[in-house]
Structures are given as C-alpha cells and as structure tokens.
Short mmCIF file of C-alpha atoms and ligand atoms in Angstrom, two decimals:
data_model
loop_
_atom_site.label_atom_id
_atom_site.label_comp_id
_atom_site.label_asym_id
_atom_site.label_seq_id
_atom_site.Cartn_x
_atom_site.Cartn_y
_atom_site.Cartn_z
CA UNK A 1 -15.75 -15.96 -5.30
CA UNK A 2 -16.46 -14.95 -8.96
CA UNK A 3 -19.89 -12.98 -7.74
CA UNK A 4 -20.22 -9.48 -8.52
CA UNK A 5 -17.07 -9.64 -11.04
CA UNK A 6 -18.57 -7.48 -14.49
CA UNK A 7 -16.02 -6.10 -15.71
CA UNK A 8 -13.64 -6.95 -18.64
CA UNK A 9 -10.70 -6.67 -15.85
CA UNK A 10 -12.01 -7.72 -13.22
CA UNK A 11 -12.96 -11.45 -14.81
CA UNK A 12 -9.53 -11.41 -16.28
CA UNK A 13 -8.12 -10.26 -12.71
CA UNK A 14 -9.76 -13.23 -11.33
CA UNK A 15 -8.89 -15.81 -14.27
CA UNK A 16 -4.81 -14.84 -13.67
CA UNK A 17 -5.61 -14.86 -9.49
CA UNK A 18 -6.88 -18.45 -9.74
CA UNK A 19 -3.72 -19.70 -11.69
CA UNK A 20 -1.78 -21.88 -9.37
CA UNK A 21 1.68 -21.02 -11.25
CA UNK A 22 0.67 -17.29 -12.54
CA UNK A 23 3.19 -17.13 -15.97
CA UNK A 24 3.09 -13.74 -18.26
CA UNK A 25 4.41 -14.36 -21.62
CA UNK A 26 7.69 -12.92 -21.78
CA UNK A 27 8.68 -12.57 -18.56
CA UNK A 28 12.73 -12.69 -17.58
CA UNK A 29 13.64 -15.19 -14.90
CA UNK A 30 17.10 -14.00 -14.74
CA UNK A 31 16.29 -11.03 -12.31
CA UNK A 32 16.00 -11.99 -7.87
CA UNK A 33 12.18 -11.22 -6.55
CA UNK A 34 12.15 -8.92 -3.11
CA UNK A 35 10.02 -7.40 -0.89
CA UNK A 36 10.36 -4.54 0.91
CA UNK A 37 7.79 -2.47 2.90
CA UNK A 38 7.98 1.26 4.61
CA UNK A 39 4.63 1.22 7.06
CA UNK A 40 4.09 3.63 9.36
CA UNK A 41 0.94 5.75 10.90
CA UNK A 42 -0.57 8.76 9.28
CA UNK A 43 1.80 11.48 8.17
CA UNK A 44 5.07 9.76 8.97
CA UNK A 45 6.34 10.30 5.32
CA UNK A 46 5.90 6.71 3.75
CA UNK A 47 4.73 8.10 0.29
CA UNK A 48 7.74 10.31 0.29
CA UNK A 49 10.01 7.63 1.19
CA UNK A 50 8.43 5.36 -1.37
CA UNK A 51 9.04 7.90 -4.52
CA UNK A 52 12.54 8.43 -3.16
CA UNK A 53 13.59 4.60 -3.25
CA UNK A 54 11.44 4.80 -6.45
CA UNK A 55 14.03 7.98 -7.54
CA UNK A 56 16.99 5.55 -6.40
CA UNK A 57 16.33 2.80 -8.31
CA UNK A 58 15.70 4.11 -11.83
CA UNK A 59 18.77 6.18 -11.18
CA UNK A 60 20.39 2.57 -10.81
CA UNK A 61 18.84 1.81 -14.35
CA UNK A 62 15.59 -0.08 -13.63
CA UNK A 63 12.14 0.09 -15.05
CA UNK A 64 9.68 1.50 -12.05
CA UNK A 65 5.58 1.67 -11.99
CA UNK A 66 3.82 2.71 -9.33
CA UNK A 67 0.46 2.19 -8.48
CA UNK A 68 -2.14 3.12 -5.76
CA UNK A 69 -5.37 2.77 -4.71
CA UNK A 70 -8.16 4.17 -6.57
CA UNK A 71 -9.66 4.51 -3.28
CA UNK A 72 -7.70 7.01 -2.27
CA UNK A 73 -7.55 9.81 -4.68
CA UNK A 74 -7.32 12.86 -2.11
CA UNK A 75 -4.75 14.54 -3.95
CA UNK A 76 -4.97 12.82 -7.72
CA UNK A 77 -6.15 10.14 -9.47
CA UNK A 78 -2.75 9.87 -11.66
CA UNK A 79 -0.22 10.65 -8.90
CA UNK A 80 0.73 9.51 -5.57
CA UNK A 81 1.36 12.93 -4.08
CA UNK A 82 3.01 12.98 -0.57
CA UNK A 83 2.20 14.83 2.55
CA UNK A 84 5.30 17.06 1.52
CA UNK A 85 4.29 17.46 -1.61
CA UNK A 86 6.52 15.30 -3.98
CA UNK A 87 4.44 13.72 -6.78
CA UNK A 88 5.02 10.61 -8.94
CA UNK A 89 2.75 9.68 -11.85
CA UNK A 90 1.05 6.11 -11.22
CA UNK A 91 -1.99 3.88 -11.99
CA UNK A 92 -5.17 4.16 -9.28
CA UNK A 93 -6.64 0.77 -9.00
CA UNK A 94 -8.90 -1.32 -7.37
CA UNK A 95 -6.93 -4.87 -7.02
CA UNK A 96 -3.26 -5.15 -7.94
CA UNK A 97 -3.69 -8.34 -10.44
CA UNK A 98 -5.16 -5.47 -12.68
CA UNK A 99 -1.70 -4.09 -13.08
CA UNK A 100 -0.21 -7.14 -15.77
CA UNK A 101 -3.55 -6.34 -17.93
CA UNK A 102 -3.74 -2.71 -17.65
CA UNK A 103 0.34 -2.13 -18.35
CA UNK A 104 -0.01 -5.65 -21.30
CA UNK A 105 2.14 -8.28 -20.15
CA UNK A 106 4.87 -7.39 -22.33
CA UNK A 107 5.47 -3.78 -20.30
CA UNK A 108 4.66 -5.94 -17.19
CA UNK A 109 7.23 -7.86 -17.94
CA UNK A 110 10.02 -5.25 -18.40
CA UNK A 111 8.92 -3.66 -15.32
CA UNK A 112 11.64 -4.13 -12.38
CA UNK A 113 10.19 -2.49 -9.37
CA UNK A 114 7.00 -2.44 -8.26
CA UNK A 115 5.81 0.66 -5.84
CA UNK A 116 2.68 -0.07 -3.98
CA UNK A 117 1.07 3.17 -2.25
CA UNK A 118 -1.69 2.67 0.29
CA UNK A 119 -1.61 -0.68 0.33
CA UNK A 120 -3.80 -1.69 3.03
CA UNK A 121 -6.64 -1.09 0.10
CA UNK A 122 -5.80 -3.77 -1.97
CA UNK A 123 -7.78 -7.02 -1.45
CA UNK A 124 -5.24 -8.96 -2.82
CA UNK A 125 -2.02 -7.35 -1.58
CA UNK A 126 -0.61 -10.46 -0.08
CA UNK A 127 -0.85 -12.89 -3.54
CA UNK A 128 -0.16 -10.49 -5.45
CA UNK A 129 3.35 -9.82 -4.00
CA UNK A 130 4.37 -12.68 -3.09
CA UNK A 131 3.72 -13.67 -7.20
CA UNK A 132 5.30 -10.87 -8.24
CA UNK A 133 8.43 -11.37 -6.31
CA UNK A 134 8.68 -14.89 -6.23
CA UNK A 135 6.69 -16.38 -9.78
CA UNK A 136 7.96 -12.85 -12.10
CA UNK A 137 11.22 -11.98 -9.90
CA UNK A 138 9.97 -8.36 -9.13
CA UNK A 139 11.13 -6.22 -6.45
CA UNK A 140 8.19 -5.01 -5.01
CA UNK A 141 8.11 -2.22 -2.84
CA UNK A 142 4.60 -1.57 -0.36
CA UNK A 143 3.93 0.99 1.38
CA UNK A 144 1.14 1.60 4.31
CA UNK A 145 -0.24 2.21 7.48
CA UNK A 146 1.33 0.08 10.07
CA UNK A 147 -2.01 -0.21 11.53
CA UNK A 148 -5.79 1.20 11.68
CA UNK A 149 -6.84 3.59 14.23
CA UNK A 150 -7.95 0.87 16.57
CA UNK A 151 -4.49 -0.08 16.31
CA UNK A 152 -5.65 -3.29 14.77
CA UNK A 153 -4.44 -5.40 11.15
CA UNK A 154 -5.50 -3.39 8.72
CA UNK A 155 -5.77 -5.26 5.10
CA UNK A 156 -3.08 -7.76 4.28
CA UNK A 157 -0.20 -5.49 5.51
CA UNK A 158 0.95 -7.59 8.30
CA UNK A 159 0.36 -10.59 6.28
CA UNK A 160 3.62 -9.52 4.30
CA UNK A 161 5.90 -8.97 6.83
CA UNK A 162 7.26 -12.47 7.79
CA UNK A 163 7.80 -12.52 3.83
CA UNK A 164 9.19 -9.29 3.22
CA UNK A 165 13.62 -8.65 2.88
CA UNK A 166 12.99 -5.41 4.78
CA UNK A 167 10.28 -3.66 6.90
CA UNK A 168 10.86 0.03 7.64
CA UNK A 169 8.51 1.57 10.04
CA UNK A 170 8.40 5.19 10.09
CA UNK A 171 7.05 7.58 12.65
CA UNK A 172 6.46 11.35 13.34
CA UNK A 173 6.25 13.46 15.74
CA UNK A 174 3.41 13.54 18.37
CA UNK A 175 0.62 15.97 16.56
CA UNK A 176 0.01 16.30 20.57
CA UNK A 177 2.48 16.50 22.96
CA UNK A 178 4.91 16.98 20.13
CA UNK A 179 7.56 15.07 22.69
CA UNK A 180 8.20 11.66 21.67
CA UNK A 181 7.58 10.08 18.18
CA UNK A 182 3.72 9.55 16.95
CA UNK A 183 3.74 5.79 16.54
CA UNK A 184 -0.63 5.71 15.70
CA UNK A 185 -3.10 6.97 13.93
CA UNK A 186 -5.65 8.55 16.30
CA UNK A 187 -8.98 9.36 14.37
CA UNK A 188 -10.58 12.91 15.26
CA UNK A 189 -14.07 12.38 13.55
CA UNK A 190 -17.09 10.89 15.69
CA UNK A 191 -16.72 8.43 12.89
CA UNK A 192 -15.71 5.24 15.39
CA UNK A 193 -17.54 2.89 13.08
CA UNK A 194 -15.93 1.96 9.77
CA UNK A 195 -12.44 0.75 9.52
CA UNK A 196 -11.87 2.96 6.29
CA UNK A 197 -12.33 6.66 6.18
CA UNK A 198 -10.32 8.55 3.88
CA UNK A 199 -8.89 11.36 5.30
CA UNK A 200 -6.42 13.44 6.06
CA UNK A 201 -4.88 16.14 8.64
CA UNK A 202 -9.05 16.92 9.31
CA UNK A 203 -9.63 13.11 10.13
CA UNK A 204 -6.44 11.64 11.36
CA UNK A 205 -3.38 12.66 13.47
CA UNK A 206 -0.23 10.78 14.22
CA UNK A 207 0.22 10.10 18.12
CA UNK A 208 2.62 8.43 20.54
CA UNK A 209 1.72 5.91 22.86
CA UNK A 210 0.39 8.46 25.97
CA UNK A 211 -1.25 10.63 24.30
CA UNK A 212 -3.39 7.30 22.25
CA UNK A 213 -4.28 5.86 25.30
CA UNK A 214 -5.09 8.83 26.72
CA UNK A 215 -7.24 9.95 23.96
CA UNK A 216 -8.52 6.68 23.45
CA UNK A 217 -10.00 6.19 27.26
CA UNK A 218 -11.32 9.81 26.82
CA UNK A 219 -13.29 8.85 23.49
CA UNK A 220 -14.72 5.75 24.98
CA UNK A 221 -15.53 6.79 28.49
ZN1 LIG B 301 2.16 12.49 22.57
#
C-alpha cells in the first residue's frame, strides 16, 4: 500500500491514514462532527452552493477551509470557481489526509468546517470524513457529482451517504430538451473509455432521464 509514496507528504499522509485512532495535537473535542453533502450532475450549481453554505457559516463565526482537487484546476489552482462564477480561495490537493500537514495541526485544529469540492477525486474521501467528523468533531461539507457519465459510483461519493446528516442533490435543467430537470451527466466527446475526463460545457452536459437514454442507445448502437 506504501508503493510509489516519495514524497515528504505523501509518507506522512500515509503514516496519519494507517493510525487506527487518528489524534492531532491540540484538537477541541468540545465541538459535534457532521457530514453533509450537495451532489449533483454537471452544471447543477454544487460549487456555488458549497461557497454559499461556506459564506453562511463563517458569517455564524466559524473557521472555514476549503479544498479541492488538484486534478481539477480548469479554472484555478487556488480557487474553487463555480460555473456562475463565484470564487473562494482553497488548497488543490491530491488526497485529503494532506490537509492536517499542509494547514500544521495547530490551524487544523481550529478549523470548524471543512468544504470538499470535487470530491469524487479524492482516494481517500470516505476515511478521511468520517475521521474528521467523528475522531476531530469537524463539520465537513462534500461536494460532487452524484454519479459518472455511465451513471455508475464514481469515487467514494456514495460510500458517504448512509453516513452523512444531509444529502442534497441538485439538478439543472435539460441542456436538451430544456423540459424537465437534467438529473446526468451525458459525455459529448468520443472519449467512452476513461471514467475521468476533465471537462467542461465542451465535454459534458447535464440531461434528464429521456433525453440520457435516448442519447445513450444512439451512442452505443
Ligand atoms: Zn431532456
């Protein structure tokens, strides 16, 4: 499990993942661990919904960080920028046990909320979270895609939900009958092989159930 670690981070990553009982220095017991996620397909506003409960919650007086996925750095590598074009400043990483090393445990350990953008990336969503809200009493917010375009699990994301306090799926409108809501993401490319392909309104459009299938039996056929 340890092959192909090298970095500094990454070994120290791994050393706090394999901790049975993972325990910062410093940390405050006094505050209630939750988990809340806002999934959703392609373009149905999770990023912006994420920086507003983000917005909410330091106006309530907590300490926020957000992080997201250094794979994903479409619009920045130091914001999460929505689809409507609110920005936040965060971390990019690669795994999410980075975040107590890269902050110091003794930020970590003031930090309150936890906002997790594209969080289908992270390897270890699922252990991270669930340590975070239940081991350091964080609330963690993730947000994600509900799904991939196959319509199938996509990273840990469904492994959180019989966890989570809330799950708020989101949806847009049909990019093409424009009807009924676009519940999937239906991938445009001739890219039908890899699970992952970054992309945006070029790659990726948010469907309802019709117009997937339809699309769908028209791709494969
Ligand atoms: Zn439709």
């Amino acid at each position: 499990m340890s092959k192909g670690l090298t970095t500094p981070v990454a070994k120290l990553s791994q050393c706090c993942l394999k901790k049975s009982k993972r325990s910062f220095p410093g940390l405050s017991s006094t505050r209630r661990g939750e988990i809340h996620m806002i999934i959703g397909p392609m373009f149905s506003g999770k990023s912006t919904a994420l920086i507003q409960r983000v917005k909410e919650d330091e106006a309530a007086g907590l300490q926020a960080q957000m992080v997201n996925s250094s794979r994903d750095v479409r619009y920045s590598s130091f914001e999460v920028v929505s689809h409507g074009g609110a920005t936040r400043p965060c971390h990019c990483i690669e795994k999410l046990w980075d975040i107590p090393i890269l902050l110091g445990f003794e930020h970590f350990s003031r930090v309150d909320v936890l906002a997790i953008d594209e969080a289908q990336f992270f390897p270890d969503l699922a252990s991270f979270c669930i340590s975070a809200a239940e081991d350091h009493h964080k609330k963690v917010i993730v947000a994600g895609l509900s799904g991939d375009f196959r319509r199938k699990r996509f990273g840990q994301i469904s492994d959180l939900i019989p966890i989570a306090d809330s799950v708020l799926k989101l949806t847009s409108n049909c990019a093409m009958c424009d009807m009924t809501s676009g519940l999937f993401s239906l991938r445009t490319t001739s890219n039908w092989e890899n699970q992952e392909l970054i992309g945006g309104p070029d790659s990726y459009k948010p469907v309802c159930r019709s117009c997937y299938t339809s699309a769908w039996a028209e791709q494969t056929t």
